[in-house]
Short mmCIF file of C-alpha atoms and ligand atoms in Angstrom, two decimals:
data_model
loop_
_atom_site.label_atom_id
_atom_site.label_comp_id
_atom_site.label_asym_id
_atom_site.label_seq_id
_atom_site.Cartn_x
_atom_site.Cartn_y
_atom_site.Cartn_z
CA MET A 1 -226.11 35.54 111.80
CA PRO A 2 -222.45 34.51 111.88
CA GLY A 3 -221.51 32.66 115.01
CA SER A 4 -225.11 32.10 116.10
CA TYR A 5 -224.92 28.45 115.06
CA LYS A 6 -223.15 26.25 117.56
CA GLY A 7 -221.66 22.92 116.62
CA GLY A 8 -219.12 24.01 114.01
CA TYR A 9 -221.34 26.00 111.63
CA MET A 10 -220.87 29.66 110.68
CA GLY A 11 -224.52 30.00 109.64
CA ARG A 12 -224.09 31.67 106.24
CA ILE A 13 -223.93 30.67 102.58
CA LEU A 14 -222.45 33.03 99.97
CA ASN A 15 -224.47 33.35 96.75
CA VAL A 16 -222.78 34.56 93.57
CA ASP A 17 -224.61 35.20 90.28
CA LEU A 18 -221.93 35.66 87.64
CA SER A 19 -224.37 36.66 84.88
CA LYS A 20 -225.61 39.65 86.90
CA GLY A 21 -222.35 40.24 88.77
CA LYS A 22 -224.43 40.06 91.97
CA ILE A 23 -223.29 38.80 95.34
CA GLY A 24 -225.63 38.01 98.23
CA GLU A 25 -225.96 35.60 101.06
CA GLU A 26 -228.50 33.35 102.72
CA ALA A 27 -228.77 31.69 106.11
CA LEU A 28 -227.75 28.06 106.45
CA PRO A 29 -230.82 25.78 106.60
CA GLY A 30 -232.27 24.97 110.00
CA ASP A 31 -231.40 22.20 112.42
CA ASP A 32 -233.79 19.69 110.82
CA VAL A 33 -231.96 19.89 107.46
CA LEU A 34 -228.48 20.01 109.01
CA ARG A 35 -229.11 16.93 111.15
CA LYS A 36 -230.18 15.07 108.02
CA TYR A 37 -227.50 16.20 105.58
CA ILE A 38 -224.77 17.46 107.98
CA GLY A 39 -222.52 19.27 105.45
CA CYS A 40 -220.07 18.78 102.54
CA TRP A 41 -221.52 16.40 99.91
CA GLY A 42 -224.66 15.65 101.92
CA LEU A 43 -225.73 19.26 101.98
CA GLY A 44 -224.21 20.07 98.58
CA LEU A 45 -226.13 17.32 96.78
CA ARG A 46 -229.34 18.35 98.57
CA PHE A 47 -228.89 21.90 97.21
CA LEU A 48 -228.00 20.56 93.73
CA TYR A 49 -231.21 18.50 93.72
CA ASP A 50 -233.23 21.61 94.55
CA LEU A 51 -231.41 24.08 92.27
CA LEU A 52 -230.79 22.19 89.03
CA PRO A 53 -233.84 21.02 87.09
CA PRO A 54 -233.36 18.14 84.61
CA GLY A 55 -232.19 18.90 81.10
CA TYR A 56 -229.34 21.33 81.73
CA ALA A 57 -225.74 20.67 80.65
CA ALA A 58 -222.74 21.08 82.93
CA THR A 59 -221.68 24.09 80.85
CA ASP A 60 -225.05 25.87 81.08
CA PRO A 61 -225.15 29.03 83.23
CA GLU A 62 -227.93 27.42 85.29
CA ASN A 63 -225.62 24.64 86.49
CA PRO A 64 -224.49 25.69 89.99
CA LEU A 65 -221.07 25.14 91.54
CA ILE A 66 -221.90 24.27 95.14
CA PHE A 67 -218.96 24.33 97.54
CA PHE A 68 -219.65 23.14 101.09
CA THR A 69 -217.60 22.55 104.18
CA GLY A 70 -218.70 20.34 107.06
CA PRO A 71 -219.11 21.21 110.75
CA LEU A 72 -215.65 19.78 111.52
CA THR A 73 -213.84 21.74 108.80
CA GLY A 74 -211.55 24.29 110.38
CA LEU A 75 -211.57 22.80 113.87
CA ASN A 76 -208.45 21.62 115.66
CA LEU A 77 -209.01 17.97 114.73
CA PRO A 78 -206.79 15.65 112.68
CA GLY A 79 -207.27 16.28 108.99
CA ALA A 80 -210.36 18.48 109.48
CA THR A 81 -209.83 20.29 106.18
CA ASN A 82 -212.50 18.88 103.88
CA ILE A 83 -214.42 20.98 101.37
CA THR A 84 -216.59 19.47 98.64
CA LEU A 85 -218.02 20.58 95.33
CA ALA A 86 -221.33 19.34 93.90
CA THR A 87 -222.35 20.21 90.33
CA LYS A 88 -223.45 18.48 87.15
CA ASN A 89 -220.76 16.09 85.98
CA PHE A 90 -218.95 17.70 83.04
CA ASP A 91 -217.30 14.45 81.95
CA THR A 92 -220.50 12.37 81.67
CA ASN A 93 -222.99 15.25 81.38
CA PHE A 94 -225.73 13.00 82.80
CA THR A 95 -224.62 12.14 86.36
CA VAL A 96 -223.92 14.32 89.37
CA GLY A 97 -220.42 15.72 89.65
CA ARG A 98 -218.71 15.29 92.99
CA SER A 99 -215.28 16.44 93.95
CA HIS A 100 -213.49 17.41 97.13
CA SER A 101 -210.25 18.96 98.28
CA HIS A 102 -208.07 19.67 101.29
CA GLY A 103 -205.33 22.15 102.10
CA ARG A 104 -206.34 25.52 103.57
CA PHE A 105 -209.18 26.41 101.20
CA GLY A 106 -212.08 24.97 103.23
CA ILE A 107 -210.64 26.10 106.54
CA LEU A 108 -210.32 29.71 105.36
CA LEU A 109 -213.84 29.68 103.88
CA LYS A 110 -215.16 28.87 107.34
CA MET A 111 -212.92 31.47 108.95
CA ALA A 112 -214.10 34.05 106.40
CA GLY A 113 -217.59 33.46 107.81
CA TYR A 114 -219.21 31.04 105.34
CA ASP A 115 -220.13 27.35 105.39
CA GLY A 116 -220.61 27.22 101.64
CA VAL A 117 -220.57 29.11 98.35
CA ILE A 118 -223.15 28.65 95.57
CA ILE A 119 -222.13 30.06 92.19
CA THR A 120 -224.52 30.32 89.24
CA GLY A 121 -224.60 32.15 85.90
CA ARG A 122 -221.80 32.90 83.46
CA SER A 123 -219.57 35.96 83.37
CA GLU A 124 -218.95 37.74 80.06
CA LYS A 125 -215.25 38.12 80.77
CA PRO A 126 -212.86 36.13 83.00
CA VAL A 127 -213.22 36.97 86.69
CA TYR A 128 -212.06 35.69 90.04
CA LEU A 129 -213.96 35.72 93.32
CA TRP A 130 -212.24 37.24 96.38
CA ILE A 131 -213.84 36.24 99.67
CA HIS A 132 -212.37 37.92 102.73
CA GLN A 133 -213.46 38.47 106.31
CA GLY A 134 -217.22 38.16 105.73
CA LYS A 135 -217.25 40.06 102.42
CA ALA A 136 -216.86 39.08 98.77
CA GLU A 137 -216.21 40.76 95.43
CA LEU A 138 -215.63 39.81 91.80
CA ARG A 139 -212.39 40.99 90.18
CA ASP A 140 -211.22 41.05 86.58
CA ALA A 141 -209.13 37.98 85.62
CA SER A 142 -208.60 38.73 81.92
CA GLY A 143 -204.84 38.94 82.46
CA LEU A 144 -204.84 35.55 84.19
CA TRP A 145 -206.71 33.63 81.48
CA GLY A 146 -204.26 31.14 79.97
CA LYS A 147 -202.01 30.99 83.04
CA ASP A 148 -201.46 27.65 84.76
CA THR A 149 -202.89 26.86 88.19
CA HIS A 150 -199.70 27.59 90.15
CA ASP A 151 -198.90 30.88 88.41
CA SER A 152 -202.53 31.95 88.84
CA GLU A 153 -202.29 31.26 92.57
CA ASP A 154 -199.10 33.35 92.87
CA HIS A 155 -200.53 36.27 90.86
CA ILE A 156 -203.80 36.39 92.76
CA LYS A 157 -202.07 36.31 96.15
CA MET A 158 -200.10 39.37 95.07
CA ASP A 159 -203.21 41.03 93.67
CA VAL A 160 -205.20 40.65 96.90
CA GLN A 161 -202.08 41.51 98.92
CA GLU A 162 -202.69 38.69 101.36
CA ALA A 163 -199.97 36.04 101.39
CA ARG A 164 -201.98 33.98 103.90
CA SER A 165 -204.92 33.61 101.49
CA SER A 166 -205.83 30.35 99.79
CA VAL A 167 -206.46 30.23 96.04
CA ALA A 168 -208.31 27.58 94.00
CA ALA A 169 -207.78 28.09 90.26
CA ILE A 170 -208.41 26.36 86.96
CA GLY A 171 -205.72 25.96 84.31
CA PRO A 172 -205.86 25.90 80.50
CA ALA A 173 -207.68 22.51 80.58
CA GLY A 174 -210.65 24.01 82.44
CA GLU A 175 -210.62 27.17 80.32
CA ASN A 176 -210.70 25.11 77.11
CA LEU A 177 -213.43 22.76 78.41
CA CYS A 178 -211.34 19.59 78.34
CA ALA A 179 -212.53 16.34 79.90
CA GLY A 180 -211.01 15.95 83.36
CA GLY A 181 -210.50 19.69 83.92
CA MET A 182 -209.79 20.20 87.61
CA ILE A 183 -209.47 23.03 90.15
CA ALA A 184 -206.13 23.17 91.97
CA ASN A 185 -205.70 24.82 95.36
CA ASP A 186 -202.79 25.54 97.69
CA LYS A 187 -200.35 24.03 95.13
CA ASN A 188 -200.53 20.51 96.65
CA HIS A 189 -204.32 19.95 96.47
CA SER A 190 -207.16 19.84 93.96
CA PHE A 191 -210.83 19.23 93.26
CA SER A 192 -209.94 16.53 90.74
CA HIS A 193 -213.05 14.63 89.74
CA SER A 194 -216.02 14.95 87.41
CA GLY A 195 -214.43 17.63 85.20
CA VAL A 196 -215.36 20.32 87.74
CA GLY A 197 -212.64 22.64 86.41
CA SER A 198 -214.31 22.70 83.02
CA ALA A 199 -217.73 23.37 84.60
CA MET A 200 -216.01 26.36 86.28
CA GLY A 201 -214.26 27.37 83.04
CA ALA A 202 -217.63 27.48 81.26
CA LYS A 203 -218.61 30.20 83.76
CA LYS A 204 -215.44 32.20 82.92
CA LEU A 205 -214.56 31.91 86.60
CA LYS A 206 -210.76 31.60 86.77
CA ALA A 207 -210.31 31.29 90.52
CA ILE A 208 -211.60 31.76 94.04
CA ALA A 209 -209.35 33.37 96.65
CA ILE A 210 -210.19 33.31 100.36
CA PHE A 211 -208.91 34.74 103.58
CA GLY A 212 -210.47 34.91 107.03
CA ASN A 213 -209.48 34.47 110.64
CA ALA A 214 -212.76 34.25 112.57
CA PRO A 215 -212.87 31.34 115.04
CA VAL A 216 -215.30 28.48 114.41
CA ALA A 217 -217.70 28.11 117.35
CA VAL A 218 -218.36 24.67 118.83
CA ALA A 219 -221.09 23.45 121.18
CA ASP A 220 -218.88 21.77 123.78
CA ALA A 221 -215.18 22.62 123.57
CA GLU A 222 -214.12 20.35 126.45
CA ARG A 223 -215.81 17.29 125.00
CA LEU A 224 -214.36 18.04 121.57
CA GLU A 225 -210.88 18.19 123.08
CA ARG A 226 -211.39 14.73 124.66
CA VAL A 227 -212.43 13.37 121.26
CA ARG A 228 -209.43 15.01 119.61
CA LYS A 229 -207.06 13.25 122.02
CA GLN A 230 -208.66 9.84 121.39
CA TRP A 231 -208.50 10.46 117.66
CA ARG A 232 -204.80 11.35 117.80
CA GLU A 233 -204.03 8.26 119.88
CA ALA A 234 -205.78 6.10 117.30
CA LEU A 235 -203.70 7.63 114.53
CA ASP A 236 -200.50 7.03 116.49
CA ARG A 237 -201.27 3.33 116.97
CA PRO A 238 -198.69 1.09 115.27
CA GLY A 239 -199.82 -0.34 111.97
CA HIS A 240 -202.02 2.61 111.04
CA PHE A 241 -201.98 2.98 107.29
CA GLY A 242 -201.38 6.73 107.11
CA MET A 243 -197.90 8.15 107.37
CA LYS A 244 -196.76 10.52 110.03
CA VAL A 245 -195.45 13.95 109.17
CA GLY A 246 -191.85 13.67 108.01
CA GLN A 247 -192.24 10.20 106.55
CA ALA A 248 -192.82 11.01 102.91
CA LYS A 249 -190.34 8.38 101.78
CA THR A 250 -192.14 5.79 103.89
CA LYS A 251 -195.36 6.77 102.17
CA MET A 252 -193.74 5.99 98.84
CA ALA A 253 -192.69 2.58 100.15
CA GLU A 254 -196.24 1.95 101.42
CA TYR A 255 -197.64 2.94 98.06
CA ARG A 256 -195.33 0.53 96.30
CA TYR A 257 -196.31 -2.21 98.76
CA MET A 258 -200.01 -1.54 98.25
CA LEU A 259 -199.70 -1.63 94.49
CA ASP A 260 -197.76 -4.87 94.61
CA LEU A 261 -201.00 -6.26 96.09
CA ILE A 262 -203.42 -4.51 93.73
CA GLY A 263 -201.44 -4.07 90.54
CA PHE A 264 -200.29 -1.02 88.59
CA VAL A 265 -201.92 0.29 85.49
CA GLY A 266 -199.17 -0.51 83.01
CA ARG A 267 -199.24 0.35 79.31
CA ASN A 268 -202.96 1.10 79.13
CA PHE A 269 -203.95 -1.81 81.42
CA ARG A 270 -202.12 -4.44 79.38
CA ILE A 271 -199.71 -5.28 82.21
CA ASN A 272 -200.08 -4.73 85.95
CA GLN A 273 -196.66 -5.57 87.34
CA LEU A 274 -193.71 -3.35 86.48
CA SER A 275 -190.63 -4.02 88.56
CA ASP A 276 -189.08 -0.70 87.44
CA PHE A 277 -192.06 1.44 88.50
CA GLY A 278 -191.18 3.01 91.85
CA ARG A 279 -187.48 2.22 91.59
CA GLY A 280 -185.33 5.22 92.42
CA TRP A 281 -188.15 7.25 94.01
CA SER A 282 -186.34 7.25 97.36
CA ARG A 283 -183.33 8.99 95.76
CA GLN A 284 -185.44 12.15 95.27
CA LYS A 285 -185.77 14.77 98.03
CA PHE A 286 -189.18 14.70 99.75
CA THR A 287 -190.47 17.50 101.97
CA PRO A 288 -193.80 16.87 103.76
CA ARG A 289 -196.39 19.62 103.32
CA PRO A 290 -199.11 18.63 105.80
CA CYS A 291 -202.40 20.49 105.96
CA PRO A 292 -202.93 22.48 109.19
CA THR A 293 -203.68 20.22 112.19
CA CYS A 294 -203.03 17.03 110.19
CA PRO A 295 -200.62 14.52 111.77
CA ILE A 296 -200.76 12.27 108.69
CA GLY A 297 -199.28 14.69 106.19
CA CYS A 298 -199.84 12.91 102.90
CA SER A 299 -198.98 16.00 100.84
CA TYR A 300 -195.39 16.57 99.88
CA ASP A 301 -193.00 18.46 97.64
CA VAL A 302 -190.46 16.39 95.80
CA GLN A 303 -187.28 17.80 94.34
CA VAL A 304 -185.97 15.79 91.41
CA MET A 305 -182.33 14.90 92.12
CA GLU A 306 -181.30 13.28 88.84
CA GLY A 307 -182.06 12.99 85.14
CA ALA A 308 -183.49 15.44 82.63
CA HIS A 309 -185.59 17.32 85.20
CA LYS A 310 -182.95 17.57 87.93
CA GLY A 311 -183.75 20.44 90.29
CA TYR A 312 -187.48 20.61 89.41
CA ILE A 313 -189.78 20.74 92.46
CA ALA A 314 -193.17 19.05 92.07
CA THR A 315 -195.91 19.84 94.62
CA LEU A 316 -197.97 16.68 95.02
CA SER A 317 -200.31 14.95 97.43
CA GLY A 318 -201.04 11.50 98.78
CA GLY A 319 -202.53 8.77 96.63
CA GLY A 320 -200.57 7.43 93.73
CA GLU A 321 -203.24 7.52 91.03
CA ALA A 322 -201.79 10.60 89.32
CA LEU A 323 -198.31 9.01 89.35
CA GLU A 324 -199.72 6.04 87.46
CA GLY A 325 -201.54 8.41 85.09
CA ALA A 326 -198.27 10.16 84.24
CA GLY A 327 -196.03 7.13 84.59
CA SER A 328 -196.85 3.45 84.35
CA ILE A 329 -199.91 3.78 82.09
CA LEU A 330 -197.59 5.39 79.48
CA ASN A 331 -194.64 3.13 80.36
CA VAL A 332 -192.75 6.21 81.60
CA LEU A 333 -190.63 4.79 84.41
CA GLU A 334 -187.82 7.28 85.17
CA PRO A 335 -188.73 8.71 88.63
CA GLY A 336 -187.84 12.36 88.04
CA THR A 337 -189.83 12.38 84.80
CA ILE A 338 -192.88 10.84 86.50
CA PHE A 339 -192.89 13.54 89.22
CA TYR A 340 -192.30 16.28 86.62
CA LEU A 341 -195.09 15.07 84.33
CA THR A 342 -197.53 14.62 87.24
CA ASP A 343 -196.85 18.23 88.22
CA GLN A 344 -197.48 19.35 84.62
CA TYR A 345 -200.93 17.70 84.81
CA ASP A 346 -201.59 19.71 87.99
CA ARG A 347 -200.33 22.98 86.53
CA LEU A 348 -202.33 22.60 83.32
CA GLY A 349 -205.32 21.66 85.48
CA ILE A 350 -206.17 18.21 84.19
CA GLU A 351 -206.85 15.14 86.29
CA GLY A 352 -204.35 12.26 86.06
CA SER A 353 -206.60 9.44 84.90
CA ALA A 354 -208.41 11.61 82.31
CA ALA A 355 -205.08 12.69 80.81
CA GLY A 356 -203.27 9.37 81.28
CA CYS A 357 -206.02 7.12 79.88
CA THR A 358 -206.46 9.39 76.86
CA ILE A 359 -202.75 9.59 75.98
CA ALA A 360 -202.32 5.83 76.61
CA MET A 361 -205.28 5.02 74.34
CA ALA A 362 -203.68 7.15 71.60
CA MET A 363 -200.34 5.36 72.07
CA GLU A 364 -202.04 1.97 71.77
CA ALA A 365 -203.96 3.14 68.69
CA PHE A 366 -200.67 4.25 67.15
CA GLU A 367 -199.01 0.92 67.99
CA LYS A 368 -201.89 -0.95 66.32
CA GLY A 369 -201.77 1.22 63.21
CA LEU A 370 -205.19 2.85 63.74
CA ILE A 371 -203.50 6.27 63.57
CA LYS A 372 -200.24 7.29 61.93
CA GLY A 373 -197.88 10.27 62.04
CA MET A 374 -200.02 12.11 59.50
CA ASP A 375 -202.91 12.02 62.04
CA THR A 376 -200.80 13.03 65.04
CA ASP A 377 -199.11 16.17 63.68
CA GLY A 378 -196.01 14.10 62.91
CA LEU A 379 -195.58 12.71 66.44
CA GLU A 380 -194.48 9.07 66.82
CA LEU A 381 -196.54 7.88 69.81
CA ILE A 382 -194.08 5.41 71.29
CA TRP A 383 -194.60 3.83 74.75
CA GLY A 384 -192.35 5.41 77.35
CA ASP A 385 -191.47 8.52 75.34
CA ALA A 386 -192.10 11.21 77.95
CA GLU A 387 -191.40 14.10 75.58
CA VAL A 388 -194.09 12.86 73.21
CA ALA A 389 -196.46 12.38 76.17
CA GLU A 390 -195.90 15.98 77.31
CA ASN A 391 -196.33 17.21 73.76
CA LEU A 392 -199.67 15.37 73.44
CA LEU A 393 -200.75 16.69 76.85
CA ARG A 394 -200.17 20.30 75.77
CA LYS A 395 -201.88 19.76 72.41
CA MET A 396 -204.85 18.31 74.30
CA VAL A 397 -205.33 21.08 76.88
CA TYR A 398 -204.77 23.85 74.28
CA ARG A 399 -206.86 21.97 71.66
CA GLU A 400 -204.15 22.21 69.02
CA GLY A 401 -204.03 19.88 66.00
CA PHE A 402 -204.47 16.23 67.07
CA GLY A 403 -205.22 17.57 70.58
CA GLU A 404 -208.65 18.66 69.37
CA ILE A 405 -209.50 14.94 68.96
CA LEU A 406 -208.20 14.13 72.47
CA ALA A 407 -209.66 17.06 74.43
CA PRO A 408 -213.22 15.65 74.84
CA GLY A 409 -211.74 12.66 76.72
CA VAL A 410 -210.83 9.06 76.08
CA LYS A 411 -214.32 7.80 75.18
CA GLU A 412 -215.04 10.38 72.49
CA ALA A 413 -211.45 10.38 71.24
CA ALA A 414 -211.50 6.59 70.79
CA GLU A 415 -214.80 6.81 68.93
CA ALA A 416 -213.30 9.46 66.64
CA ILE A 417 -210.24 7.29 65.97
CA GLY A 418 -212.54 4.37 65.25
CA GLY A 419 -211.73 0.73 64.56
CA GLU A 420 -211.19 -1.22 67.76
CA ALA A 421 -210.03 1.88 69.70
CA PRO A 422 -213.23 2.09 71.84
CA ASP A 423 -212.47 -1.46 73.06
CA PHE A 424 -209.24 -0.36 74.76
CA ALA A 425 -210.43 3.07 75.95
CA ALA A 426 -210.51 2.93 79.79
CA HIS A 427 -213.25 5.03 81.38
CA ILE A 428 -216.43 4.75 83.44
CA LYS A 429 -219.44 6.36 81.77
CA GLY A 430 -216.95 8.59 79.92
CA SER A 431 -215.41 9.80 83.18
CA GLY A 432 -212.02 9.14 84.78
CA ILE A 433 -211.39 6.16 87.03
CA ASN A 434 -209.42 5.58 90.20
CA LEU A 435 -206.22 4.67 88.45
CA HIS A 436 -205.02 1.37 89.82
CA ASP A 437 -205.62 -2.01 88.26
CA TRP A 438 -208.67 -3.05 90.28
CA ARG A 439 -209.06 -6.43 88.61
CA SER A 440 -207.64 -7.92 91.81
CA ALA A 441 -210.28 -6.15 93.94
CA TRP A 442 -213.52 -6.33 92.00
CA GLY A 443 -215.57 -4.89 94.88
CA VAL A 444 -213.87 -1.53 94.50
CA LEU A 445 -214.20 -1.54 90.72
CA PHE A 446 -217.88 -2.47 91.01
CA GLY A 447 -218.40 0.46 93.39
CA GLN A 448 -216.87 2.87 90.90
CA ILE A 449 -219.00 1.52 88.06
CA VAL A 450 -222.35 1.73 89.84
CA GLY A 451 -221.49 4.84 91.93
CA SER A 452 -223.75 7.73 91.11
CA ALA A 453 -221.03 10.24 90.27
CA ALA A 454 -219.30 7.97 87.76
CA GLY A 455 -215.72 6.94 88.24
CA TRP A 456 -214.17 7.99 91.47
CA PRO A 457 -215.15 8.87 94.15
CA ALA A 458 -218.08 6.53 94.60
CA PRO A 459 -218.62 6.21 98.35
CA GLY A 460 -221.52 4.07 99.43
CA ALA A 461 -220.94 1.47 96.75
CA ASP A 462 -217.28 0.86 97.39
CA CYS A 463 -215.60 -1.88 99.36
CA TRP A 464 -211.88 -2.10 99.91
CA THR A 465 -211.39 -5.80 99.72
CA ILE A 466 -209.29 -8.34 97.93
CA GLU A 467 -211.42 -11.11 96.43
CA PRO A 468 -212.58 -13.77 97.13
CA ASP A 469 -213.47 -12.42 100.59
CA ALA A 470 -216.05 -9.83 99.57
CA GLY A 471 -216.41 -8.74 103.21
CA TYR A 472 -220.05 -7.75 102.94
CA PRO A 473 -223.27 -9.58 102.19
S1 SF4 B 501 -202.19 16.24 104.65
FE1 SF4 B 501 -203.28 14.67 103.46
S2 SF4 B 501 -204.30 13.38 105.01
FE2 SF4 B 501 -203.76 15.35 105.99
S3 SF4 B 501 -205.62 16.63 105.77
FE3 SF4 B 501 -204.20 17.11 104.08
S4 SF4 B 501 -204.95 15.82 102.39
FE4 SF4 B 501 -205.80 14.94 104.30
#
């Protein structure tokens, strides 16, 4: 029963069978399971273990998409916005797939009355799922198929006639089953890892829209408020790494500082210091777009103030990996172009390292003479040529011409190109990586390599440290 669970749970899971067009629900597991697995990935991976027998591919109807919030999601606590997705990893097809996102999507799922959503089967035609105020329905999305993530969000909000709703949608990359397909939500956020957008595209599920406004019950509101105050004070302490709302430019400076320590991914990992990367970023216009209740506010819009894309507004989020995937790895250094191209990745629904590593590998293969213009539909793949990069990106996500070679991801594409190309294809188990040059922090790289999900994220086997002080036994 909704609300009968204290301690931040709503008590219900939504079940959707796309093959049968059936929607049902089940009660959240009991206290013994919740105390063990808590929520989000813990609970999601437990369900995945139970629901998916060995031998199925990420694109099989049997592969479930398991979205879970945690007991803190939706409470008035700093950054309490997390929602995770567990499924079979599309990019490796042999490890688990783990992804997570922020924004309003998880919060509204809780407030619509559900802790999680489990989606199985495969629809015959494109559909989207509309979850609202304790109810859910499937709606036709044939007219949305082919639209990018941002346009899909705008259309669906109009269709459900609820401007306060949150929409998570795939783009052409997920529809066309490209490596690194992601699910974008609330414009500034995404489930980026493990090719989850392509696992969703295989189900012909274009999007999930949610609205709800039920309060989330807690066991001890007074005690929670005391914790919230302590938490806020800790965040306000000088020297805390996160930025405060309104300091988007400072975040950019911090990012630059951090990468001076770690190293950028430059020209497909061949250089890791680029004095021009990051120059001129502060001349663009940043507007913080913090998630509800978050004092850190890593998400931002950036309006390009100069150059070929002057006036364009990119809707991005904290972490610079995607900026390296659209910028330094391709030797694209002009700030406005980097923000524009990063936003194109988001709109087309492809994760930055999957797209960036693949295009960079192709550029290096072209430089080394392994492929020529006759292989690339006449394109000259020259480092730093942003127009060529965007052209390749579109060919890849729409599987046109040379893009058909690139769409399965950097590992398979390099094998298809042949020669020494697999030697300079950057990936982990065929999946994307956390796109910095981690050769100055081997502990982190090691964590990504041995982490169960492949690539990033790999919590539990990750250690933020600069060698030689490993920091753990
Ligand atoms: S603004 Fe950034 S730090 Fe804050 S909750 Fe959202 S994603 Fe997390």
